[in-house]
Short mmCIF file of C-alpha atoms and ligand atoms in Angstrom, two decimals:
data_model
loop_
_atom_site.label_atom_id
_atom_site.label_comp_id
_atom_site.label_asym_id
_atom_site.label_seq_id
_atom_site.Cartn_x
_atom_site.Cartn_y
_atom_site.Cartn_z
CA MET N 1 0.00 0.00 0.00
CA VAL N 2 1.18 3.51 -0.76
CA GLU N 3 1.65 5.52 2.44
CA PRO N 4 -0.23 8.72 1.62
CA ASP N 5 1.39 12.08 2.35
CA ILE N 6 -1.43 13.80 4.27
CA ARG N 7 -1.30 17.57 4.53
CA CYS N 8 -3.83 19.10 6.92
CA HIS N 9 -4.44 22.83 6.64
CA ALA N 10 -6.04 24.96 9.37
CA ASP N 11 -9.05 25.92 7.26
CA VAL N 12 -10.43 25.88 3.73
CA SER N 13 -8.85 29.17 2.67
CA GLU N 14 -5.40 27.93 3.72
CA LEU N 15 -6.10 24.66 1.90
CA VAL N 16 -7.14 26.52 -1.27
CA ASP N 17 -3.98 28.64 -1.34
CA ALA N 18 -1.64 25.77 -0.49
CA ALA N 19 -3.26 23.42 -3.03
CA ALA N 20 -3.08 26.00 -5.84
CA ARG N 21 0.60 26.65 -5.05
CA VAL N 22 1.46 22.95 -5.05
CA ILE N 23 -0.38 22.37 -8.33
CA ALA N 24 1.33 25.35 -10.00
CA GLU N 25 4.73 24.12 -8.83
CA ARG N 26 4.12 20.53 -9.97
CA ILE N 27 2.82 21.57 -13.42
CA ALA N 28 6.01 23.64 -13.88
CA HIS N 29 8.06 20.67 -12.63
CA TRP N 30 6.64 18.28 -15.20
CA ILE N 31 7.07 20.84 -18.01
CA ARG N 32 10.75 21.16 -17.00
CA GLU N 33 11.15 17.37 -16.76
CA ARG N 34 9.12 16.21 -19.75
CA GLY N 35 8.56 19.30 -21.91
CA SER N 36 4.82 19.18 -21.17
CA CYS N 37 2.36 18.29 -18.40
CA ARG N 38 -0.64 15.94 -18.81
CA PHE N 39 -2.92 17.37 -16.12
CA ALA N 40 -6.28 15.83 -15.18
CA LEU N 41 -8.78 18.10 -13.44
CA ALA N 42 -11.28 17.10 -10.77
CA GLY N 43 -14.95 18.01 -10.80
CA GLY N 44 -17.38 18.76 -8.00
CA GLY N 45 -17.28 21.89 -5.82
CA THR N 46 -14.08 21.59 -3.76
CA PRO N 47 -11.64 22.35 -6.64
CA ARG N 48 -13.41 25.50 -7.91
CA PRO N 49 -11.76 28.03 -5.53
CA ILE N 50 -8.44 26.25 -6.07
CA TYR N 51 -8.76 26.73 -9.85
CA GLU N 52 -9.68 30.39 -9.27
CA ARG N 53 -6.56 30.82 -7.11
CA LEU N 54 -4.40 29.02 -9.70
CA ALA N 55 -5.67 31.45 -12.37
CA GLN N 56 -4.29 34.41 -10.42
CA ALA N 57 -1.25 36.05 -12.01
CA ASP N 58 1.27 35.20 -9.28
CA LEU N 59 0.70 31.45 -9.90
CA ALA N 60 -0.60 31.29 -13.48
CA GLY N 61 2.24 33.55 -14.65
CA ALA N 62 4.84 30.94 -13.67
CA ILE N 63 3.32 28.27 -15.95
CA ASP N 64 3.95 27.83 -19.68
CA TRP N 65 0.30 27.03 -20.41
CA ALA N 66 1.02 26.21 -24.06
CA ARG N 67 2.75 23.09 -22.73
CA VAL N 68 -0.18 21.92 -20.57
CA GLN N 69 -2.44 19.14 -21.87
CA VAL N 70 -5.70 19.42 -19.94
CA PHE N 71 -7.85 16.36 -19.24
CA TRP N 72 -10.70 15.53 -16.85
CA GLY N 73 -10.97 12.65 -14.40
CA ASP N 74 -14.69 12.43 -14.96
CA GLU N 75 -17.74 14.13 -16.37
CA ARG N 76 -21.47 14.11 -16.05
CA CYS N 77 -23.29 13.18 -19.28
CA VAL N 78 -24.42 16.73 -19.98
CA GLY N 79 -23.39 19.36 -22.52
CA PRO N 80 -20.44 21.75 -21.94
CA ASP N 81 -22.78 24.66 -21.13
CA ASP N 82 -24.77 22.74 -18.54
CA GLU N 83 -24.60 23.88 -14.90
CA ALA N 84 -23.63 20.32 -13.92
CA SER N 85 -20.72 20.13 -16.37
CA ASN N 86 -17.27 19.62 -14.80
CA TYR N 87 -15.81 21.11 -17.99
CA ARG N 88 -17.87 24.27 -17.54
CA MET N 89 -16.83 24.64 -13.90
CA ALA N 90 -13.12 24.33 -14.72
CA TYR N 91 -13.45 26.55 -17.77
CA THR N 92 -15.12 29.43 -15.92
CA ALA N 93 -12.84 29.11 -12.86
CA LEU N 94 -9.49 28.57 -14.62
CA LEU N 95 -9.17 27.85 -18.34
CA ALA N 96 -10.91 31.03 -19.53
CA HIS N 97 -8.30 33.07 -17.62
CA VAL N 98 -5.03 31.42 -18.69
CA PRO N 99 -3.37 31.12 -22.15
CA VAL N 100 -3.99 27.41 -22.54
CA THR N 101 -3.99 26.18 -26.16
CA GLU N 102 -7.55 25.21 -27.16
CA ALA N 103 -6.28 22.08 -28.98
CA ASN N 104 -4.72 20.97 -25.67
CA VAL N 105 -8.02 21.08 -23.79
CA HIS N 106 -9.42 17.55 -23.93
CA ARG N 107 -13.00 17.69 -22.68
CA ILE N 108 -15.09 14.54 -22.03
CA GLU N 109 -18.01 14.93 -24.44
CA GLY N 110 -20.66 13.81 -22.01
CA GLU N 111 -23.45 14.89 -24.34
CA ARG N 112 -22.63 11.89 -26.57
CA GLY N 113 -24.05 9.58 -23.90
CA PRO N 114 -22.05 7.44 -21.45
CA ALA N 115 -20.86 4.58 -23.68
CA ALA N 116 -19.98 6.68 -26.74
CA ALA N 117 -18.32 9.40 -24.64
CA ALA N 118 -16.23 6.82 -22.77
CA ARG N 119 -15.09 5.14 -25.98
CA ARG N 120 -14.17 8.49 -27.48
CA TYR N 121 -12.30 9.64 -24.39
CA ALA N 122 -10.27 6.46 -24.21
CA GLU N 123 -8.95 7.38 -27.66
CA THR N 124 -8.33 10.98 -26.62
CA LEU N 125 -6.51 9.98 -23.45
CA GLY N 126 -4.35 7.41 -25.25
CA ASP N 127 -1.87 5.17 -23.42
CA GLN N 128 0.55 7.75 -22.05
CA PRO N 129 0.37 8.13 -18.26
CA LEU N 130 -1.05 11.31 -16.76
CA ASP N 131 1.52 13.40 -14.93
CA LEU N 132 -0.75 15.08 -12.42
CA VAL N 133 -4.23 13.96 -11.39
CA LEU N 134 -6.55 15.93 -9.11
CA LEU N 135 -9.39 14.10 -7.43
CA GLY N 136 -12.09 14.90 -4.92
CA MET N 137 -13.90 12.53 -2.56
CA GLY N 138 -17.64 12.25 -2.12
CA GLY N 139 -19.39 11.65 1.21
CA ASP N 140 -19.80 7.98 0.23
CA GLY N 141 -16.08 7.56 -0.48
CA HIS N 142 -16.39 7.80 -4.24
CA THR N 143 -13.72 9.55 -6.29
CA ALA N 144 -13.88 10.76 -9.89
CA SER N 145 -17.10 9.00 -10.92
CA LEU N 146 -16.08 5.67 -9.42
CA PHE N 147 -18.69 4.66 -6.85
CA PRO N 148 -18.58 2.19 -3.92
CA ASP N 149 -19.42 -1.48 -4.50
CA SER N 150 -19.24 -1.06 -8.27
CA PRO N 151 -17.75 -3.74 -10.53
CA ASP N 152 -16.25 -0.80 -12.44
CA LEU N 153 -13.54 -0.53 -9.79
CA ALA N 154 -11.75 -3.60 -11.12
CA THR N 155 -12.03 -2.80 -14.81
CA ALA N 156 -9.04 -3.06 -17.15
CA GLU N 157 -10.56 -0.35 -19.34
CA ARG N 158 -9.04 3.12 -19.21
CA VAL N 159 -12.27 5.10 -19.45
CA ILE N 160 -15.69 3.76 -18.46
CA PRO N 161 -19.36 4.81 -18.38
CA THR N 162 -20.56 4.76 -14.76
CA HIS N 163 -23.74 5.20 -12.79
CA SER N 164 -24.01 7.74 -9.99
CA PRO N 165 -26.47 7.22 -7.11
CA VAL N 166 -27.19 10.95 -7.33
CA ALA N 167 -28.15 13.06 -10.38
CA PRO N 168 -26.77 13.47 -12.97
CA VAL N 169 -26.80 9.69 -12.97
CA ASP N 170 -24.96 8.99 -16.22
CA ARG N 171 -21.22 9.62 -15.89
CA VAL N 172 -17.94 8.93 -17.61
CA SER N 173 -14.82 8.31 -15.54
CA ILE N 174 -11.18 7.43 -15.92
CA SER N 175 -10.59 4.11 -14.21
CA LEU N 176 -8.47 3.19 -11.19
CA ARG N 177 -6.05 1.69 -13.69
CA VAL N 178 -5.42 5.14 -15.20
CA ILE N 179 -5.43 6.93 -11.84
CA ASN N 180 -2.93 4.47 -10.36
CA GLY N 181 -0.78 4.73 -13.48
CA ALA N 182 -0.34 8.48 -13.01
CA ARG N 183 2.97 10.03 -11.95
CA GLU N 184 1.33 11.84 -9.02
CA VAL N 185 -2.15 12.08 -7.53
CA TYR N 186 -3.69 14.71 -5.26
CA LEU N 187 -6.90 14.06 -3.34
CA LEU N 188 -8.65 17.23 -2.21
CA VAL N 189 -10.95 16.82 0.80
CA SER N 190 -12.43 19.67 2.79
CA GLY N 191 -15.18 20.14 5.37
CA ALA N 192 -16.77 18.49 8.39
CA ASP N 193 -19.29 16.65 6.22
CA LYS N 194 -16.45 14.50 4.84
CA ALA N 195 -14.77 13.79 8.20
CA GLU N 196 -16.32 10.43 9.05
CA ARG N 197 -15.77 9.02 5.57
CA LEU N 198 -12.22 10.37 5.38
CA ALA N 199 -11.40 8.63 8.69
CA GLU N 200 -12.82 5.39 7.29
CA VAL N 201 -10.89 5.71 4.03
CA LEU N 202 -7.56 6.44 5.76
CA GLN N 203 -8.14 3.56 8.17
CA GLN N 204 -8.76 1.24 5.21
CA ILE N 205 -5.45 2.37 3.68
CA GLU N 206 -3.67 1.92 7.01
CA SER N 207 -5.09 -1.58 7.47
CA GLY N 208 -4.20 -2.58 3.91
CA GLU N 209 -7.84 -3.48 3.11
CA PRO N 210 -9.08 -0.74 0.80
CA THR N 211 -12.61 -1.22 -0.49
CA LEU N 212 -13.87 2.33 -0.93
CA PRO N 213 -12.88 3.91 -4.28
CA ALA N 214 -10.94 6.76 -2.62
CA ALA N 215 -8.96 4.21 -0.58
CA ARG N 216 -8.10 2.32 -3.75
CA VAL N 217 -6.26 5.33 -5.15
CA GLN N 218 -2.81 3.82 -4.90
CA PRO N 219 -0.54 5.23 -7.60
CA ARG N 220 2.20 2.75 -8.52
CA SER N 221 4.60 5.72 -8.57
CA GLY N 222 4.02 6.07 -4.84
CA PHE N 223 3.28 9.77 -5.11
CA LEU N 224 -0.06 10.18 -3.36
CA TYR N 225 -1.01 13.36 -1.52
CA TRP N 226 -4.13 14.07 0.49
CA LEU N 227 -4.72 17.82 0.78
CA THR N 228 -7.19 18.34 3.59
CA ASP N 229 -8.37 20.79 6.21
CA ALA N 230 -8.83 20.47 9.96
CA ALA N 231 -12.61 20.13 9.65
CA ALA N 232 -12.25 17.09 7.38
CA MET N 233 -9.53 15.61 9.58
CA GLN N 234 -11.37 16.16 12.88
CA HIS N 235 -11.74 12.42 13.61
CA LEU N 236 -8.10 11.74 13.02
CA THR N 237 -5.11 12.50 15.20
CA PRO N 238 -1.43 11.74 14.50
CA LEU N 239 -1.86 8.75 16.87
CA ASN N 240 -4.53 7.00 14.84
CA LEU N 241 -2.97 7.68 11.44
C1 6PG U 1 -17.96 14.89 -9.71
C2 6PG U 1 -16.61 14.68 -9.12
C3 6PG U 1 -16.67 13.91 -7.83
C4 6PG U 1 -16.35 14.91 -6.74
C5 6PG U 1 -16.89 14.45 -5.41
C6 6PG U 1 -16.69 15.51 -4.35
O1 6PG U 1 -18.09 14.93 -10.91
O2 6PG U 1 -18.88 15.08 -8.91
O3 6PG U 1 -15.63 14.42 -9.93
O4 6PG U 1 -15.86 12.83 -7.72
O5 6PG U 1 -14.97 15.11 -6.68
O6 6PG U 1 -18.25 14.19 -5.57
O7 6PG U 1 -17.48 16.59 -4.69
P1 6PG U 1 -17.42 17.95 -3.85
O8 6PG U 1 -16.07 18.49 -4.02
O9 6PG U 1 -18.47 18.80 -4.49
O10 6PG U 1 -17.72 17.59 -2.42
#
């Protein structure tokens, strides 16, 4: 099991600033190392203020955005202008404000329907590993659009259509195979409403019996970071970690 590097920040605003700084630094790192950075964005609400902070000049200015290939970890099967679209959230919070090359923005075309969109995105993603993957965690322990107790968790496919217990139901997600093949993975978890589940997930990792999707994020590279805040970590102390 990969021993996660858990960083607990005092509150959400400290988490937002620290996460945006780390992401900016790691994108620049991979551009230096590899000439480009294959960066997969997370959906949901937690990353939005982090994207907005990353778009600010002091951070965005240090990134050669023309060398960033932008992907998504998952998408809801809606159009790019839909309120529920992860693409739309990231576009309005970040991509519209930085000089990213349009051809390098690889959106999951959820409007095609789950199966067709997944097939198409597997082609778009290709076989190269992602350099940097951002993920969130839901209250049920899901991550990307990989939900608990789903056979999807063991798939050998790279991109799969999935079924969310909450609307929008139809989703497309990169698989654990792709997530765990990435060079580095950041899980963003904030707020008291995630505390119980986060404690359960970290205990599963500690005990070496991960069943929840978020606990099965185990990048083979070993570079796994949990970026959290004190509210989310309230059930955990250094002793029981
Ligand atoms: C999505 C996300 C999903 C998200 C979690 C946490 O499309 O909904 O990719 O995995 O990260 O549901 O969402 P919040 O950050 O809104 O709590």
